[in-house]
């Protein structure tokens, strides 16, 4: 393929019934026109496939009680059980607002339907299920303070909960802890259109905040496939990574301040909106990634960058993982300041999306690996030409085998959908074992291959119903060496778990990786924290926990 016009096809229509190719203009004047057209288009808002499955599972798994899944855990005898008298006091604290309390305690819960409690007791993967009988929905920091102060006095355990989109059971009660839902604390408090500093309530939905910013020419520095339902407070509490980390860094760098309520009801007001505040200990950092074990984040201040007017997306097929690494290295070198995402997807993940959604992949043929590149900049013609030169170079050198470049907003969203659609499609068979890990790039995909070999050798992987494992696959953020190892299953099976754990964590430890890159620890990785943290560090964590929460009421039974 020596002619530039032959290098890349335009993205064809996504369904098998409409296969007309969309022409891509490749002349220099055409590039300018195409770039200008894209600049004029509304800027990309990542497809919001909420993790509550759009694709219905063929065999939905009913979650076992978490207490049954982890039989070694016992309910802490220090904690009181919720009584009608407790509920009455909570109603007073919440202003006797009937929508602020879901009461399954008073009169044996006769006033509510069990279905009212289920969304708070069970995760979207149907893997974890708690036994909470009371959900409190405060709307102000003062109400959160009153709730925690009373809970601390009465020794009532609580679980803070945002959008409940987590993957490690961190926001699900284990026994009968009180769920404190942040959904009613959802106001945008302030935005400085000069500095880009934003202050929002913890219960704001990420997509809503990003849409607000888009109208003002800014962007939220975090992006997730679950953005349509996750809360920004939960994002901060778990130190979520997401699709923009390559460009904007982690929340430890972008969060400017937090307001949080400690277990005794004390309010910490550290809502600084300045990038520099070098006055002593940076206390807010303790709440970022603490998963609600130290207190409840009620507001956050965060630095938001300006939204790039020119966004380009390309997807290409690659014949080996070694070539994927080379493509990433060249992308960093040749695209440098405009590179905003570099996502890796293996062939199995893309076949599953195609099969479950009934859509044709934008690339003809099948490849062992696919990569998605996004660039974001201020000059559409310059950025598009730079991307095209990079793609021409790596194709000419046979680093990549084939590729497509989005020519408009619709195609751009379609290409992102092949990456973001993986999570929901994996739940099609019933359940998924998920591992979110950081590994040195050179060995990252080896874990997928080794896991597949173990499942095959154990006779667990196959196409028939008697095999619990449907597939073993990997995808993730190559830009920050973050792999999502996924094992979709027809049913959760102890035999599968025995093959996976602790072997996966031992494999990671041998390569100096992290057992949790961006999803947190929750209850899923409670036993395995020692594979990534030494005893001294874990001891310091326990001291901090005891200092902030001496009665242990905050999100008990989890990793600390």
XYZ file of C-alpha atoms in Angstrom:
560
model
C 0.000 0.000 0.000
C 2.156 2.849 -1.217
C -0.567 5.372 -1.908
C -1.719 7.413 1.050
C -5.288 7.083 -0.154
C -4.982 3.324 0.268
C -3.562 3.387 3.775
C -6.797 3.624 5.711
C -10.407 3.047 4.860
C -13.043 5.281 6.349
C -15.151 3.641 9.015
C -17.967 1.770 7.365
C -21.503 1.660 8.696
C -21.770 -0.471 11.832
C -24.417 -2.965 10.736
C -24.173 -5.776 8.233
C -27.146 -4.409 6.324
C -25.514 -1.051 5.575
C -22.019 -1.740 4.313
C -21.413 1.265 2.083
C -17.989 2.702 2.788
C -17.772 6.334 3.828
C -15.170 8.112 1.743
C -12.159 9.661 3.442
C -10.657 12.746 1.837
C -6.883 12.486 1.783
C -5.778 15.535 -0.190
C -4.063 18.264 1.802
C -6.939 20.660 1.159
C -9.351 17.898 2.055
C -7.525 17.329 5.318
C -7.993 20.955 6.240
C -11.679 20.815 5.421
C -12.166 17.550 7.289
C -10.275 18.845 10.300
C -12.283 22.061 10.314
C -15.508 20.092 10.111
C -14.518 17.963 13.075
C -13.512 21.036 15.044
C -16.966 22.494 14.453
C -18.642 19.299 15.643
C -19.688 18.959 19.294
C -16.702 17.650 21.204
C -16.710 13.948 22.038
C -18.603 12.852 25.085
C -17.512 9.248 25.715
C -20.359 6.790 25.213
C -22.115 6.247 28.513
C -22.690 2.562 28.802
C -23.749 2.359 32.427
C -22.487 -0.840 33.993
C -25.982 -2.019 34.826
C -26.109 -4.258 31.842
C -27.751 -3.013 28.674
C -27.092 -6.445 27.193
C -29.229 -8.851 29.204
C -27.379 -11.900 30.515
C -28.553 -15.165 29.008
C -28.253 -16.777 32.446
C -28.291 -14.068 35.124
C -26.364 -15.038 38.239
C -28.105 -14.431 41.552
C -25.494 -13.170 43.953
C -24.809 -15.242 47.030
C -24.763 -13.389 50.298
C -21.277 -11.960 50.708
C -21.228 -13.422 54.215
C -21.659 -16.873 52.639
C -19.004 -16.252 49.997
C -16.540 -15.302 52.742
C -17.450 -17.725 55.565
C -14.361 -16.785 57.574
C -15.847 -13.327 58.149
C -17.976 -12.937 61.255
C -20.208 -10.044 62.167
C -18.319 -7.754 64.553
C -19.914 -8.085 67.980
C -19.070 -4.442 68.761
C -21.751 -3.240 66.372
C -25.342 -2.755 67.458
C -28.268 -3.902 65.362
C -30.555 -1.231 63.950
C -33.781 -0.789 65.899
C -36.970 1.197 65.201
C -35.743 3.730 67.776
C -32.596 4.265 65.718
C -34.693 4.732 62.593
C -36.842 7.338 64.335
C -33.730 9.324 65.266
C -32.413 9.148 61.713
C -35.733 10.473 60.438
C -35.352 13.472 62.742
C -31.806 14.120 61.500
C -33.052 13.969 57.902
C -35.907 16.385 58.518
C -38.605 13.701 58.420
C -38.283 13.612 54.644
C -39.903 10.320 53.568
C -37.681 10.039 50.479
C -34.538 10.208 52.632
C -35.090 6.884 54.416
C -35.664 3.396 53.026
C -36.787 1.539 56.123
C -36.741 -2.235 56.262
C -36.535 -2.273 60.060
C -39.694 -0.723 61.481
C -42.603 -3.178 61.657
C -40.377 -5.804 60.079
C -40.042 -3.728 56.929
C -43.724 -4.117 56.097
C -43.869 -0.611 54.646
C -41.412 -1.301 51.819
C -40.903 -3.751 49.014
C -37.724 -5.875 49.225
C -36.940 -4.620 45.729
C -36.422 -1.149 47.220
C -33.405 -2.414 49.162
C -31.958 -4.661 46.466
C -30.138 -1.962 44.422
C -28.227 -0.975 47.557
C -27.486 -4.534 48.674
C -26.245 -6.040 45.410
C -23.555 -5.010 42.949
C -24.149 -4.781 39.204
C -22.052 -7.897 38.522
C -24.316 -9.968 40.803
C -21.276 -11.085 42.752
C -21.724 -9.385 46.124
C -24.912 -9.149 48.207
C -25.363 -7.595 51.612
C -28.115 -7.672 54.209
C -28.749 -3.994 54.933
C -32.228 -3.199 56.238
C -31.824 0.570 56.275
C -30.718 3.075 53.627
C -30.217 6.747 54.497
C -30.134 9.406 51.769
C -28.822 12.713 53.170
C -28.896 15.902 51.104
C -26.478 18.095 53.071
C -23.135 17.828 54.809
C -24.862 18.682 58.085
C -27.128 15.663 57.695
C -24.156 13.392 56.981
C -22.459 14.783 60.082
C -25.526 14.136 62.225
C -25.880 10.590 60.919
C -22.253 9.643 61.542
C -22.147 11.274 64.971
C -25.186 9.258 66.043
C -23.892 6.040 64.453
C -20.569 6.439 66.221
C -22.288 6.962 69.573
C -24.575 3.973 69.035
C -21.896 1.731 67.455
C -23.842 1.349 64.218
C -21.705 0.311 61.246
C -22.157 2.162 57.945
C -21.254 1.750 54.278
C -20.956 4.899 52.130
C -22.359 4.310 48.646
C -22.204 6.334 45.451
C -23.369 5.025 42.090
C -22.561 1.438 43.123
C -20.525 0.857 39.967
C -17.514 -0.694 41.699
C -15.940 -4.020 40.850
C -14.533 -5.214 44.187
C -17.534 -5.089 46.518
C -16.316 -1.955 48.267
C -19.683 -0.185 48.374
C -21.806 -3.218 49.286
C -22.604 -4.109 52.918
C -21.426 -7.491 54.149
C -23.901 -7.962 56.986
C -26.519 -5.454 58.171
C -24.518 -2.224 57.955
C -26.494 0.957 57.267
C -26.070 2.163 53.687
C -25.509 5.918 53.380
C -26.355 6.798 49.789
C -24.932 10.053 48.443
C -27.362 10.272 45.518
C -29.256 13.313 46.853
C -26.072 15.365 47.306
C -25.792 16.237 43.630
C -25.302 19.971 43.170
C -22.548 21.758 41.268
C -21.441 24.402 43.747
C -19.088 26.648 41.787
C -16.886 26.847 38.721
C -14.137 29.343 37.974
C -14.068 29.766 34.197
C -10.655 31.414 34.345
C -8.732 28.903 36.462
C -10.876 25.828 35.709
C -11.417 24.948 39.378
C -14.709 23.169 40.042
C -16.498 22.441 43.332
C -19.217 19.769 43.315
C -21.158 17.581 45.704
C -19.951 14.003 46.020
C -23.204 12.603 44.624
C -22.950 14.336 41.252
C -22.968 11.898 38.347
C -19.737 12.103 36.374
C -21.449 12.462 33.001
C -23.631 15.322 34.244
C -20.591 17.192 35.510
C -18.720 16.637 32.248
C -21.721 17.907 30.258
C -21.846 21.012 32.450
C -18.162 21.618 31.792
C -18.522 20.984 28.051
C -20.931 23.910 27.788
C -18.174 26.100 29.196
C -15.314 24.755 27.117
C -13.816 22.549 29.830
C -13.531 18.826 30.503
C -13.530 16.669 33.625
C -10.050 15.113 33.980
C -11.500 11.630 34.534
C -13.462 9.499 32.076
C -15.001 6.062 32.621
C -17.299 3.736 30.763
C -19.567 3.952 33.833
C -19.760 7.743 33.666
C -23.530 7.654 33.199
C -24.071 6.315 36.723
C -20.908 6.662 38.829
C -20.581 9.492 41.356
C -17.584 11.811 41.480
C -17.298 11.229 45.224
C -17.019 7.502 44.622
C -14.458 8.163 41.902
C -12.311 10.073 44.377
C -12.881 7.580 47.201
C -11.579 4.772 44.975
C -8.969 6.886 43.149
C -10.480 5.804 39.829
C -8.132 5.929 36.837
C -10.039 5.661 33.583
C -9.419 6.689 30.013
C -7.861 10.126 30.516
C -5.098 9.274 32.970
C -2.482 9.187 30.199
C -3.212 12.844 29.452
C -4.286 14.361 32.769
C -2.798 12.124 35.449
C -4.437 10.604 38.533
C -6.906 12.157 40.947
C -4.116 12.529 43.479
C -2.856 15.299 41.208
C -6.081 16.877 39.953
C -8.142 16.980 43.173
C -7.509 20.355 44.806
C -9.491 19.832 47.986
C -12.208 17.843 49.723
C -14.876 18.319 52.315
C -15.294 15.158 54.373
C -17.105 13.998 57.491
C -15.226 11.889 60.019
C -16.855 8.975 61.868
C -17.544 11.143 64.944
C -19.369 13.741 62.843
C -16.500 16.216 62.612
C -16.466 18.067 59.285
C -13.111 18.597 57.582
C -13.336 21.608 55.285
C -10.354 21.469 52.969
C -12.061 22.736 49.812
C -9.069 24.668 48.556
C -9.486 25.670 44.904
C -5.870 26.668 44.354
C -3.227 24.486 42.758
C -0.646 25.476 45.357
C -1.268 25.034 49.078
C 1.919 23.982 50.825
C 0.758 24.450 54.419
C 1.609 21.300 56.294
C 0.269 17.812 55.735
C -1.900 17.356 52.648
C -4.731 15.663 54.559
C -7.056 15.356 51.568
C -4.763 12.751 50.038
C -5.757 10.301 52.780
C -9.350 10.281 51.533
C -8.407 9.719 47.888
C -8.451 5.951 47.490
C -9.498 5.227 51.104
C -12.762 3.639 49.883
C -14.856 5.196 52.632
C -12.888 3.616 55.477
C -11.844 6.929 57.079
C -14.942 9.057 56.554
C -17.381 10.221 53.888
C -16.372 12.669 51.174
C -19.192 15.194 50.753
C -17.682 17.705 48.315
C -14.639 17.877 46.070
C -12.697 20.663 44.399
C -10.929 19.596 41.239
C -8.795 21.172 38.525
C -10.459 20.844 35.110
C -8.497 21.385 31.880
C -9.858 23.178 28.847
C -11.645 20.939 26.380
C -9.688 20.300 23.188
C -11.519 21.571 20.089
C -9.862 18.993 17.831
C -10.247 15.293 18.690
C -9.226 12.387 16.466
C -9.655 8.657 17.015
C -8.144 5.714 15.142
C -8.409 1.964 15.651
C -5.974 -0.470 14.108
C -5.283 -4.188 14.038
C -1.939 -5.637 15.135
C -0.460 -9.094 14.630
C 1.388 -9.461 17.955
C 1.714 -7.966 21.404
C 5.320 -7.070 20.634
C 4.115 -4.891 17.765
C 1.501 -3.312 20.029
C 4.313 -2.223 22.346
C 6.223 -0.791 19.396
C 3.134 1.083 18.207
C 2.728 2.602 21.667
C 6.349 3.668 21.791
C 6.067 5.295 18.374
C 2.804 6.997 19.337
C 4.464 8.603 22.347
C 7.377 9.676 20.202
C 5.501 10.979 17.165
C 2.255 12.258 18.711
C 3.671 13.319 22.085
C 1.730 16.363 23.305
C -1.542 15.553 21.507
C -1.746 11.870 22.533
C -4.653 11.552 24.995
C -5.459 7.816 24.989
C -3.848 4.558 23.925
C -6.083 1.559 24.636
C -5.267 -2.121 24.083
C -7.930 -4.726 23.265
C -7.263 -8.348 22.430
C -9.046 -10.115 19.604
C -11.279 -12.162 21.899
C -12.694 -9.060 23.547
C -13.600 -7.573 20.182
C -15.229 -10.777 18.953
C -17.374 -10.857 22.079
C -18.570 -7.275 21.517
C -19.370 -8.136 17.908
C -21.227 -11.329 18.847
C -23.220 -9.907 21.740
C -24.221 -6.654 20.054
C -24.647 -8.165 16.604
C -22.422 -5.528 15.009
C -19.673 -5.781 12.441
C -16.226 -4.646 13.516
C -14.915 -1.577 11.658
C -11.850 -3.536 10.506
C -12.148 -6.323 7.971
C -10.650 -9.605 9.090
C -9.572 -10.515 12.600
C -6.402 -9.648 14.479
C -4.870 -10.900 17.731
C -4.783 -7.327 19.056
C -6.425 -3.991 18.434
C -5.362 -0.564 19.636
C -7.356 2.645 19.916
C -5.553 5.962 19.760
C -7.076 9.315 20.618
C -5.442 12.680 20.043
C -6.664 15.957 21.502
C -5.349 19.353 20.521
C -6.175 22.884 19.468
C -5.471 22.756 15.727
C -7.561 20.271 13.769
C -5.557 20.325 10.544
C -2.216 20.071 12.342
C -3.337 17.237 14.614
C -4.992 15.226 11.852
C -1.937 15.522 9.638
C 0.295 14.465 12.516
C -1.882 11.435 13.250
C -1.980 10.478 9.586
C 1.809 10.722 9.300
C 2.186 8.463 12.337
C -0.248 5.896 10.943
C 1.420 5.947 7.543
C 4.800 5.375 9.176
C 3.749 2.427 11.353
C 1.815 0.806 8.519
C 4.668 1.184 6.051
C 6.979 -0.466 8.591
C 4.351 -3.206 9.133
C 3.966 -2.393 12.807
C 0.218 -2.336 12.257
C -1.734 -4.366 9.717
C -4.858 -2.285 9.099
C -6.714 0.639 10.561
C -9.503 3.175 10.373
C -9.735 6.834 11.315
C -13.015 8.422 12.392
C -14.166 11.072 9.939
C -16.967 12.589 12.019
C -18.484 12.581 15.490
C -20.689 9.552 14.842
C -17.759 7.426 13.695
C -15.678 8.683 16.596
C -18.268 7.494 19.098
C -18.616 4.220 17.227
C -14.899 3.505 17.517
C -14.885 4.293 21.237
C -17.861 1.980 21.622
C -15.698 -1.012 20.674
C -13.522 -0.279 23.696
C -16.164 0.859 26.155
C -18.668 -1.808 25.179
C -16.458 -4.642 26.397
C -17.478 -4.437 30.059
C -21.219 -4.722 29.539
C -20.882 -7.442 26.897
C -18.793 -9.662 29.162
C -21.770 -10.030 31.498
C -23.830 -11.618 28.720
C -23.259 -15.172 29.980
C -24.004 -14.444 33.617
C -20.876 -13.407 35.551
C -17.294 -12.182 35.228
C -14.139 -12.595 37.284
C -12.269 -9.305 36.975
C -8.696 -8.409 37.831
C -7.513 -4.811 37.571
C -3.742 -4.807 37.735
C -0.590 -2.899 36.886
C 2.268 -4.856 35.346
C 5.403 -3.758 33.473
C 4.360 -3.348 29.838
C 6.755 -5.946 28.492
C 4.965 -8.706 30.417
C 1.459 -7.309 30.647
C -0.328 -9.638 28.233
C 1.571 -12.726 29.397
C -0.802 -12.931 32.348
C -3.757 -13.423 29.987
C -1.966 -16.213 28.140
C -0.890 -17.939 31.353
C -4.386 -17.683 32.827
C -5.931 -19.166 29.703
C -3.478 -22.063 29.842
C -4.401 -22.769 33.484
C -8.113 -22.736 32.722
C -7.626 -25.051 29.759
C -5.448 -27.468 31.722
C -8.052 -27.563 34.498
C -10.801 -28.422 32.005
C -12.796 -25.320 32.946
C -12.690 -23.434 29.625
C -14.991 -24.483 26.811
C -17.954 -23.763 24.552
C -20.447 -26.072 26.262
C -22.596 -25.428 29.370
C -20.641 -27.939 31.456
C -17.618 -25.619 31.233
C -18.037 -22.652 33.597
C -15.494 -20.447 31.788
C -16.536 -18.860 28.486
C -13.249 -17.104 27.668
C -10.098 -15.534 29.063
C -9.252 -12.111 27.672
C -7.459 -8.877 28.365
C -7.812 -5.207 27.557
C -6.936 -1.948 29.243
C -4.996 1.261 29.379
C -1.686 0.581 27.687
C -0.746 4.196 28.315
C -0.340 3.475 32.026
C 0.404 -0.287 31.996
C -3.028 -1.137 33.417
C -4.442 -4.504 32.344
C -8.018 -5.666 32.863
C -7.867 -9.458 32.976
C -11.414 -10.767 32.536
C -12.820 -14.277 32.770
C -16.507 -14.293 31.716
C -18.320 -17.304 33.170
C -21.656 -19.050 32.865
C -21.782 -19.253 36.656
C -19.573 -18.331 39.569
C -17.755 -21.530 40.478
C -15.397 -22.330 43.397
C -13.315 -24.492 41.040
C -12.566 -21.428 38.903
C -11.727 -19.342 41.947
C -9.360 -22.022 43.220
C -7.423 -21.938 39.952
C -7.295 -18.139 39.922
C -6.487 -17.209 43.502
C -3.995 -16.690 44.955
C -2.100 -17.681 41.794
C -2.943 -14.422 39.950
C -1.630 -12.325 42.828
C 1.515 -14.421 43.159
C 2.135 -13.942 39.428
C 1.783 -10.176 39.820
C 3.985 -10.011 42.896
C 6.836 -11.820 41.135
C 6.853 -9.039 38.532
C 6.643 -6.179 41.038
C 3.160 -5.267 39.848
C 0.122 -3.976 41.705
C -2.928 -6.115 42.468
C -5.131 -3.011 42.131
C -4.416 -0.406 39.490
C -7.603 1.667 39.656
C -10.580 -0.301 41.041
C -9.553 -0.397 44.687
C -9.464 -3.362 47.073
C -12.919 -3.593 48.650
C -13.626 -7.030 50.033
C -12.462 -8.889 46.922
C -8.782 -8.232 47.603
C -8.905 -7.967 51.386
C -6.775 -11.092 51.891
C -4.261 -10.163 49.214
C -3.128 -6.636 50.075
C 0.182 -8.116 51.238
C 1.070 -9.000 47.652
C 1.489 -5.280 46.871
C 2.195 -3.650 50.256
C 4.773 -4.633 52.863
C 3.945 -5.225 56.521
C 5.268 -1.834 57.594
C 3.023 0.010 55.144
C -0.015 -2.078 56.101
C 0.739 -1.368 59.760
C 0.761 2.379 59.071
C -2.579 2.066 57.276
C -4.063 0.357 60.324
C -2.746 3.108 62.595
C -4.343 5.770 60.389
C -7.615 3.838 60.368
C -7.598 3.577 64.170
C -6.832 7.284 64.521
C -9.715 8.381 62.282
C -12.180 5.609 63.158
C -11.408 4.132 66.597
C -14.771 2.343 66.760
C -14.341 0.851 63.288
C -17.813 1.825 62.041
C -16.716 3.030 58.586
C -17.105 0.419 55.855
C -16.056 -2.539 58.026
C -14.929 -5.974 56.818
C -13.169 -4.468 53.803
C -9.448 -4.263 53.144
C -8.359 -2.557 56.354
